PDB file of C-alpha atoms in Angstrom:
ATOM      1  CA  UNK A   1     -22.289  28.262 -33.652  1.00 51.00           C
ATOM      2  CA  UNK A   2     -19.722  27.671 -36.354  1.00 60.00           C
ATOM      3  CA  UNK A   3     -20.913  25.651 -39.340  1.00 70.00           C
ATOM      4  CA  UNK A   4     -18.510  22.784 -39.935  1.00 70.00           C
ATOM      5  CA  UNK A   5     -18.715  20.911 -43.271  1.00 79.00           C
ATOM      6  CA  UNK A   6     -19.604  17.244 -43.136  1.00 86.00           C
ATOM      7  CA  UNK A   7     -16.189  15.673 -43.533  1.00 89.00           C
ATOM      8  CA  UNK A   8     -16.605  11.975 -42.889  1.00 95.00           C
ATOM      9  CA  UNK A   9     -14.217  10.016 -40.792  1.00 98.00           C
ATOM     10  CA  UNK A  10     -11.892   8.055 -43.033  1.00 98.00           C
ATOM     11  CA  UNK A  11     -10.276   4.922 -41.609  1.00 98.00           C
ATOM     12  CA  UNK A  12      -7.261   5.581 -43.846  1.00 98.00           C
ATOM     13  CA  UNK A  13      -6.741   9.079 -42.471  1.00 98.00           C
ATOM     14  CA  UNK A  14      -7.640   8.803 -38.775  1.00 98.00           C
ATOM     15  CA  UNK A  15      -5.731   8.261 -35.558  1.00 99.00           C
ATOM     16  CA  UNK A  16      -7.007   7.743 -32.006  1.00 99.00           C
ATOM     17  CA  UNK A  17      -5.699   9.720 -29.022  1.00 99.00           C
ATOM     18  CA  UNK A  18      -6.536   8.283 -25.597  1.00 98.00           C
ATOM     19  CA  UNK A  19      -5.708  11.017 -23.137  1.00 98.00           C
ATOM     20  CA  UNK A  20      -5.356  10.487 -19.408  1.00 98.00           C
ATOM     21  CA  UNK A  21      -7.686   7.533 -18.853  1.00 98.00           C
ATOM     22  CA  UNK A  22      -6.003   7.082 -15.478  1.00 98.00           C
ATOM     23  CA  UNK A  23      -7.109   5.340 -12.309  1.00 95.00           C
ATOM     24  CA  UNK A  24      -7.058   8.438 -10.148  1.00 95.00           C
ATOM     25  CA  UNK A  25      -8.761  10.663 -12.682  1.00 96.00           C
ATOM     26  CA  UNK A  26     -11.429   8.017 -13.302  1.00 96.00           C
ATOM     27  CA  UNK A  27     -12.675   8.609  -9.767  1.00 95.00           C
ATOM     28  CA  UNK A  28     -13.596  12.170 -10.789  1.00 96.00           C
ATOM     29  CA  UNK A  29     -16.003  11.067 -13.520  1.00 98.00           C
ATOM     30  CA  UNK A  30     -19.540  11.783 -12.319  1.00 97.00           C
ATOM     31  CA  UNK A  31     -21.378  12.769 -15.502  1.00 98.00           C
ATOM     32  CA  UNK A  32     -21.779   9.151 -16.619  1.00 97.00           C
ATOM     33  CA  UNK A  33     -22.254   5.862 -14.819  1.00 96.00           C
ATOM     34  CA  UNK A  34     -18.794   4.371 -14.028  1.00 95.00           C
ATOM     35  CA  UNK A  35     -19.512   0.963 -15.546  1.00 96.00           C
ATOM     36  CA  UNK A  36     -20.981   2.477 -18.683  1.00 97.00           C
ATOM     37  CA  UNK A  37     -18.050   4.854 -18.980  1.00 98.00           C
ATOM     38  CA  UNK A  38     -15.516   2.037 -18.714  1.00 97.00           C
ATOM     39  CA  UNK A  39     -17.461   0.066 -21.319  1.00 98.00           C
ATOM     40  CA  UNK A  40     -17.440   3.036 -23.693  1.00 98.00           C
ATOM     41  CA  UNK A  41     -13.692   3.572 -23.322  1.00 98.00           C
ATOM     42  CA  UNK A  42     -13.017  -0.094 -24.039  1.00 98.00           C
ATOM     43  CA  UNK A  43     -15.432   0.005 -26.981  1.00 98.00           C
ATOM     44  CA  UNK A  44     -13.446   2.882 -28.455  1.00 98.00           C
ATOM     45  CA  UNK A  45     -10.262   0.887 -27.918  1.00 98.00           C
ATOM     46  CA  UNK A  46     -11.809  -2.139 -29.613  1.00 98.00           C
ATOM     47  CA  UNK A  47     -12.924  -0.162 -32.646  1.00 98.00           C
ATOM     48  CA  UNK A  48      -9.469   1.409 -32.922  1.00 98.00           C
ATOM     49  CA  UNK A  49      -8.006  -2.091 -33.118  1.00 98.00           C
ATOM     50  CA  UNK A  50     -10.759  -3.357 -35.427  1.00 98.00           C
ATOM     51  CA  UNK A  51     -10.094  -0.603 -37.972  1.00 98.00           C
ATOM     52  CA  UNK A  52      -6.313  -0.753 -37.360  1.00 98.00           C
ATOM     53  CA  UNK A  53      -6.175   2.940 -36.492  1.00 98.00           C
ATOM     54  CA  UNK A  54      -2.884   4.311 -35.172  1.00 98.00           C
ATOM     55  CA  UNK A  55      -3.446   4.855 -31.452  1.00 98.00           C
ATOM     56  CA  UNK A  56      -1.505   6.983 -28.993  1.00 98.00           C
ATOM     57  CA  UNK A  57      -1.733   6.619 -25.215  1.00 98.00           C
ATOM     58  CA  UNK A  58      -0.750   9.391 -22.852  1.00 98.00           C
ATOM     59  CA  UNK A  59      -0.905  10.054 -19.130  1.00 98.00           C
ATOM     60  CA  UNK A  60      -0.449  13.145 -16.992  1.00 97.00           C
ATOM     61  CA  UNK A  61       1.709  13.066 -13.856  1.00 94.00           C
ATOM     62  CA  UNK A  62       0.980   9.373 -13.333  1.00 94.00           C
ATOM     63  CA  UNK A  63       3.348   9.166 -10.361  1.00 92.00           C
ATOM     64  CA  UNK A  64       1.074  11.630  -8.558  1.00 92.00           C
ATOM     65  CA  UNK A  65      -2.616  11.500  -7.648  1.00 93.00           C
ATOM     66  CA  UNK A  66      -3.730  11.076 -11.272  1.00 95.00           C
ATOM     67  CA  UNK A  67      -2.532   7.476 -11.086  1.00 96.00           C
ATOM     68  CA  UNK A  68      -1.629   4.900 -13.737  1.00 96.00           C
ATOM     69  CA  UNK A  69      -3.286   4.320 -17.093  1.00 97.00           C
ATOM     70  CA  UNK A  70      -6.199   1.891 -17.201  1.00 97.00           C
ATOM     71  CA  UNK A  71      -4.670  -1.586 -17.310  1.00 96.00           C
ATOM     72  CA  UNK A  72      -6.995  -2.669 -20.119  1.00 97.00           C
ATOM     73  CA  UNK A  73      -5.674   0.060 -22.402  1.00 98.00           C
ATOM     74  CA  UNK A  74      -2.061  -0.925 -21.817  1.00 95.00           C
ATOM     75  CA  UNK A  75      -2.962  -4.506 -22.648  1.00 97.00           C
ATOM     76  CA  UNK A  76      -4.969  -3.517 -25.726  1.00 97.00           C
ATOM     77  CA  UNK A  77      -2.137  -1.497 -27.268  1.00 98.00           C
ATOM     78  CA  UNK A  78       1.169  -3.032 -26.161  1.00 97.00           C
ATOM     79  CA  UNK A  79       3.061  -1.590 -29.130  1.00 97.00           C
ATOM     80  CA  UNK A  80       1.404   1.839 -29.255  1.00 98.00           C
ATOM     81  CA  UNK A  81       3.292   5.039 -28.437  1.00 98.00           C
ATOM     82  CA  UNK A  82       2.926   5.619 -24.708  1.00 98.00           C
ATOM     83  CA  UNK A  83       3.677   9.159 -23.580  1.00 98.00           C
ATOM     84  CA  UNK A  84       3.910   9.573 -19.810  1.00 98.00           C
ATOM     85  CA  UNK A  85       3.892  13.354 -19.505  1.00 97.00           C
ATOM     86  CA  UNK A  86       5.917  14.530 -16.509  1.00 96.00           C
ATOM     87  CA  UNK A  87       3.748  17.553 -15.824  1.00 94.00           C
ATOM     88  CA  UNK A  88       2.196  19.179 -18.880  1.00 97.00           C
ATOM     89  CA  UNK A  89      -1.568  19.520 -18.394  1.00 97.00           C
ATOM     90  CA  UNK A  90      -2.204  20.052 -22.096  1.00 98.00           C
ATOM     91  CA  UNK A  91      -0.864  16.977 -23.891  1.00 98.00           C
ATOM     92  CA  UNK A  92      -0.125  19.180 -26.908  1.00 98.00           C
ATOM     93  CA  UNK A  93       2.507  20.976 -24.820  1.00 98.00           C
ATOM     94  CA  UNK A  94       4.500  17.748 -24.715  1.00 98.00           C
ATOM     95  CA  UNK A  95       6.877  17.468 -27.657  1.00 98.00           C
ATOM     96  CA  UNK A  96       6.933  13.652 -27.628  1.00 98.00           C
ATOM     97  CA  UNK A  97       3.147  13.531 -27.819  1.00 98.00           C
ATOM     98  CA  UNK A  98       2.941  15.973 -30.723  1.00 98.00           C
ATOM     99  CA  UNK A  99       5.723  14.145 -32.553  1.00 98.00           C
ATOM    100  CA  UNK A 100       3.853  10.858 -32.083  1.00 98.00           C
ATOM    101  CA  UNK A 101       0.706  12.432 -33.547  1.00 98.00           C
ATOM    102  CA  UNK A 102       2.617  13.820 -36.519  1.00 98.00           C
ATOM    103  CA  UNK A 103       4.323  10.466 -37.064  1.00 98.00           C
ATOM    104  CA  UNK A 104       0.963   8.835 -37.762  1.00 98.00           C
ATOM    105  CA  UNK A 105       0.635  10.946 -40.893  1.00 98.00           C
ATOM    106  CA  UNK A 106      -3.099  11.237 -40.227  1.00 98.00           C
ATOM    107  CA  UNK A 107      -5.077  14.487 -40.302  1.00 98.00           C
ATOM    108  CA  UNK A 108      -8.215  13.276 -38.526  1.00 98.00           C
ATOM    109  CA  UNK A 109      -7.836  12.888 -34.772  1.00 99.00           C
ATOM    110  CA  UNK A 110     -10.344  10.947 -32.698  1.00 99.00           C
ATOM    111  CA  UNK A 111      -9.899  12.105 -29.112  1.00 99.00           C
ATOM    112  CA  UNK A 112     -11.254  10.933 -25.748  1.00 99.00           C
ATOM    113  CA  UNK A 113     -10.056  11.334 -22.193  1.00 98.00           C
ATOM    114  CA  UNK A 114     -10.466  12.480 -18.604  1.00 98.00           C
ATOM    115  CA  UNK A 115     -11.380  15.181 -17.752  1.00 98.00           C
ATOM    116  CA  UNK A 116     -13.356  16.553 -20.674  1.00 98.00           C
ATOM    117  CA  UNK A 117     -12.853  20.286 -20.187  1.00 98.00           C
ATOM    118  CA  UNK A 118      -9.093  19.961 -19.675  1.00 98.00           C
ATOM    119  CA  UNK A 119      -7.428  16.756 -20.860  1.00 98.00           C
ATOM    120  CA  UNK A 120      -9.694  16.479 -23.909  1.00 98.00           C
ATOM    121  CA  UNK A 121     -10.466  20.115 -24.680  1.00 98.00           C
ATOM    122  CA  UNK A 122      -6.933  21.497 -24.459  1.00 98.00           C
ATOM    123  CA  UNK A 123      -5.275  19.130 -26.997  1.00 98.00           C
ATOM    124  CA  UNK A 124      -8.404  19.195 -29.162  1.00 98.00           C
ATOM    125  CA  UNK A 125      -8.277  22.991 -29.411  1.00 98.00           C
ATOM    126  CA  UNK A 126      -4.518  22.908 -29.959  1.00 98.00           C
ATOM    127  CA  UNK A 127      -4.840  20.351 -32.764  1.00 98.00           C
ATOM    128  CA  UNK A 128      -7.611  22.357 -34.426  1.00 98.00           C
ATOM    129  CA  UNK A 129      -5.376  25.434 -34.335  1.00 98.00           C
ATOM    130  CA  UNK A 130      -2.738  23.460 -36.251  1.00 98.00           C
ATOM    131  CA  UNK A 131      -5.146  22.375 -38.979  1.00 98.00           C
ATOM    132  CA  UNK A 132      -6.206  18.907 -37.839  1.00 98.00           C
ATOM    133  CA  UNK A 133      -9.784  17.691 -38.016  1.00 98.00           C
ATOM    134  CA  UNK A 134     -10.867  16.753 -34.511  1.00 98.00           C
ATOM    135  CA  UNK A 135     -13.581  14.299 -33.514  1.00 98.00           C
ATOM    136  CA  UNK A 136     -14.316  14.143 -29.785  1.00 98.00           C
ATOM    137  CA  UNK A 137     -15.787  10.896 -28.489  1.00 98.00           C
ATOM    138  CA  UNK A 138     -18.180  12.300 -25.915  1.00 98.00           C
ATOM    139  CA  UNK A 139     -19.228   9.063 -24.222  1.00 98.00           C
ATOM    140  CA  UNK A 140     -15.629   7.884 -23.772  1.00 98.00           C
ATOM    141  CA  UNK A 141     -14.715  11.168 -22.092  1.00 98.00           C
ATOM    142  CA  UNK A 142     -15.761  12.074 -18.572  1.00 98.00           C
ATOM    143  CA  UNK A 143     -15.762  14.879 -16.053  1.00 98.00           C
ATOM    144  CA  UNK A 144     -17.208  16.179 -12.776  1.00 98.00           C
ATOM    145  CA  UNK A 145     -20.785  16.950 -13.810  1.00 98.00           C
ATOM    146  CA  UNK A 146     -23.072  17.904 -16.680  1.00 97.00           C
ATOM    147  CA  UNK A 147     -22.340  21.627 -16.330  1.00 97.00           C
ATOM    148  CA  UNK A 148     -18.605  21.219 -16.920  1.00 97.00           C
ATOM    149  CA  UNK A 149     -19.237  18.658 -19.649  1.00 98.00           C
ATOM    150  CA  UNK A 150     -21.503  20.948 -21.661  1.00 98.00           C
ATOM    151  CA  UNK A 151     -19.178  23.917 -21.170  1.00 98.00           C
ATOM    152  CA  UNK A 152     -16.381  21.833 -22.680  1.00 98.00           C
ATOM    153  CA  UNK A 153     -18.532  20.551 -25.527  1.00 98.00           C
ATOM    154  CA  UNK A 154     -19.634  24.065 -26.439  1.00 98.00           C
ATOM    155  CA  UNK A 155     -16.097  25.401 -26.394  1.00 98.00           C
ATOM    156  CA  UNK A 156     -14.731  22.618 -28.594  1.00 98.00           C
ATOM    157  CA  UNK A 157     -17.707  22.649 -30.949  1.00 96.00           C
ATOM    158  CA  UNK A 158     -17.426  26.408 -31.421  1.00 96.00           C
ATOM    159  CA  UNK A 159     -13.794  25.931 -32.437  1.00 96.00           C
ATOM    160  CA  UNK A 160     -14.718  23.303 -35.046  1.00 95.00           C
ATOM    161  CA  UNK A 161     -14.484  19.981 -33.221  1.00 96.00           C
ATOM    162  CA  UNK A 162     -17.104  17.399 -34.127  1.00 97.00           C
ATOM    163  CA  UNK A 163     -18.796  15.674 -31.195  1.00 98.00           C
ATOM    164  CA  UNK A 164     -19.563  11.977 -31.676  1.00 98.00           C
ATOM    165  CA  UNK A 165     -20.204   8.776 -29.723  1.00 98.00           C
ATOM    166  CA  UNK A 166     -18.085   5.649 -30.105  1.00 98.00           C
ATOM    167  CA  UNK A 167     -20.979   3.925 -31.912  1.00 98.00           C
ATOM    168  CA  UNK A 168     -21.242   6.791 -34.394  1.00 98.00           C
ATOM    169  CA  UNK A 169     -17.487   6.718 -34.951  1.00 98.00           C
ATOM    170  CA  UNK A 170     -17.575   2.985 -35.685  1.00 98.00           C
ATOM    171  CA  UNK A 171     -20.465   3.282 -38.130  1.00 98.00           C
ATOM    172  CA  UNK A 172     -18.957   6.223 -39.990  1.00 98.00           C
ATOM    173  CA  UNK A 173     -15.631   4.447 -40.341  1.00 98.00           C
ATOM    174  CA  UNK A 174     -17.285   1.241 -41.536  1.00 98.00           C
ATOM    175  CA  UNK A 175     -19.525   2.936 -44.122  1.00 97.00           C
ATOM    176  CA  UNK A 176     -21.216  -0.227 -45.426  1.00 97.00           C
ATOM    177  CA  UNK A 177     -22.439  -3.313 -43.541  1.00 92.00           C
ATOM    178  CA  UNK A 178     -21.402  -5.481 -46.472  1.00 93.00           C
ATOM    179  CA  UNK A 179     -17.770  -4.766 -45.619  1.00 95.00           C
ATOM    180  CA  UNK A 180     -18.018  -7.120 -42.640  1.00 95.00           C
ATOM    181  CA  UNK A 181     -21.303  -7.922 -40.925  1.00 87.00           C
ATOM    182  CA  UNK A 182     -19.968 -10.470 -38.451  1.00 88.00           C
ATOM    183  CA  UNK A 183     -16.891  -8.520 -37.361  1.00 93.00           C
ATOM    184  CA  UNK A 184     -18.558  -5.208 -36.645  1.00 95.00           C
ATOM    185  CA  UNK A 185     -21.629  -6.948 -35.293  1.00 92.00           C
ATOM    186  CA  UNK A 186     -19.492  -8.852 -32.799  1.00 92.00           C
ATOM    187  CA  UNK A 187     -17.832  -5.621 -31.675  1.00 96.00           C
ATOM    188  CA  UNK A 188     -21.217  -3.976 -31.098  1.00 95.00           C
ATOM    189  CA  UNK A 189     -22.636  -7.039 -29.366  1.00 92.00           C
ATOM    190  CA  UNK A 190     -19.749  -7.149 -26.909  1.00 94.00           C
ATOM    191  CA  UNK A 191     -20.442  -3.594 -25.719  1.00 96.00           C
ATOM    192  CA  UNK A 192     -24.200  -3.099 -26.245  1.00 93.00           C
ATOM    193  CA  UNK A 193     -26.385  -5.755 -24.559  1.00 86.00           C
ATOM    194  CA  UNK A 194     -29.428  -4.941 -26.677  1.00 82.00           C
ATOM    195  CA  UNK A 195     -27.367  -5.248 -29.816  1.00 78.00           C
ATOM    196  CA  UNK A 196     -26.368  -8.730 -28.755  1.00 75.00           C
ATOM    197  CA  UNK A 197     -30.006  -9.774 -29.110  1.00 74.00           C
ATOM    198  CA  UNK A 198     -30.122  -8.275 -32.592  1.00 68.00           C
ATOM    199  CA  UNK A 199     -26.986 -10.131 -33.698  1.00 69.00           C
ATOM    200  CA  UNK A 200     -28.205 -13.386 -32.164  1.00 70.00           C
ATOM    201  CA  UNK A 201     -31.417 -13.047 -34.147  1.00 66.00           C
ATOM    202  CA  UNK A 202     -29.455 -12.335 -37.320  1.00 66.00           C
ATOM    203  CA  UNK A 203     -27.081 -15.283 -36.919  1.00 70.00           C
ATOM    204  CA  UNK A 204     -29.995 -17.598 -36.156  1.00 69.00           C
ATOM    205  CA  UNK A 205     -31.759 -16.548 -39.339  1.00 64.00           C
ATOM    206  CA  UNK A 206     -28.556 -16.896 -41.349  1.00 72.00           C
ATOM    207  CA  UNK A 207     -28.062 -20.380 -39.980  1.00 70.00           C
ATOM    208  CA  UNK A 208     -31.524 -21.379 -41.091  1.00 54.00           C
ATOM    209  CA  UNK A 209     -30.918 -20.485 -44.712  1.00 54.00           C
TER     210      UNK A 209
END
C-alpha cells in the first residue's frame, strides 16, 4: 500500500463534494443501515456549513432512475453550485463540475456519494491524478455490499486517497476544542445520541460553576 504523508485537513483549503446522493441511488445502499447512512450524510452537510467550506452538489441523470437529489441537501445549500450531469457517470468528465471545483481555489477535496465504487471512486481518482488531495468520507458514502465497498476503498487508498469518517473530518478541521466547545458539541450531539449525553453532562457541570 502506498504511504501517504499525514497532511491534515485545513478548513481554509478544503471543499466538500457531495456526489449523487439521489433518491433512486439511495435505494441501492446496503452496506450501512439506511437511517444511519442518512444521518451521516446530513452530519457531513452540517459540518460543511459549520466550517463554511465551499460545497458542490452534483447529480447523475436525475431525470432517469437515479432520481432527484436528497431534499435535505438542496435545502442545506441553496446557494451552492448544483451540477445536474446529463449523463456523465464520472463527475470529473463534466466540465461544469470541474470548473466549479477549480473555482473554489481549494486543493483538499472531501468527497462522499453513492455508489462508492463509481460515483465516489471515479472523481476521487480523477482529482488525485490532477494533483488534489482527496479525503473520502466512508460513512457518508454507500454501495451494494461490503465486498464492493472494500474494493473501492482499496483502489482509492492505493492511489493516495485518505479514508475518513465524518466525525474524524470534523475533529481534524476543528483542531482544538477551545475554538468552540458549544458549537461543535451541538453538531456532534445532533447526530450521535451517545454524544448528546456527554454534552448534557458537560453543560450541566458548566452551569453549576
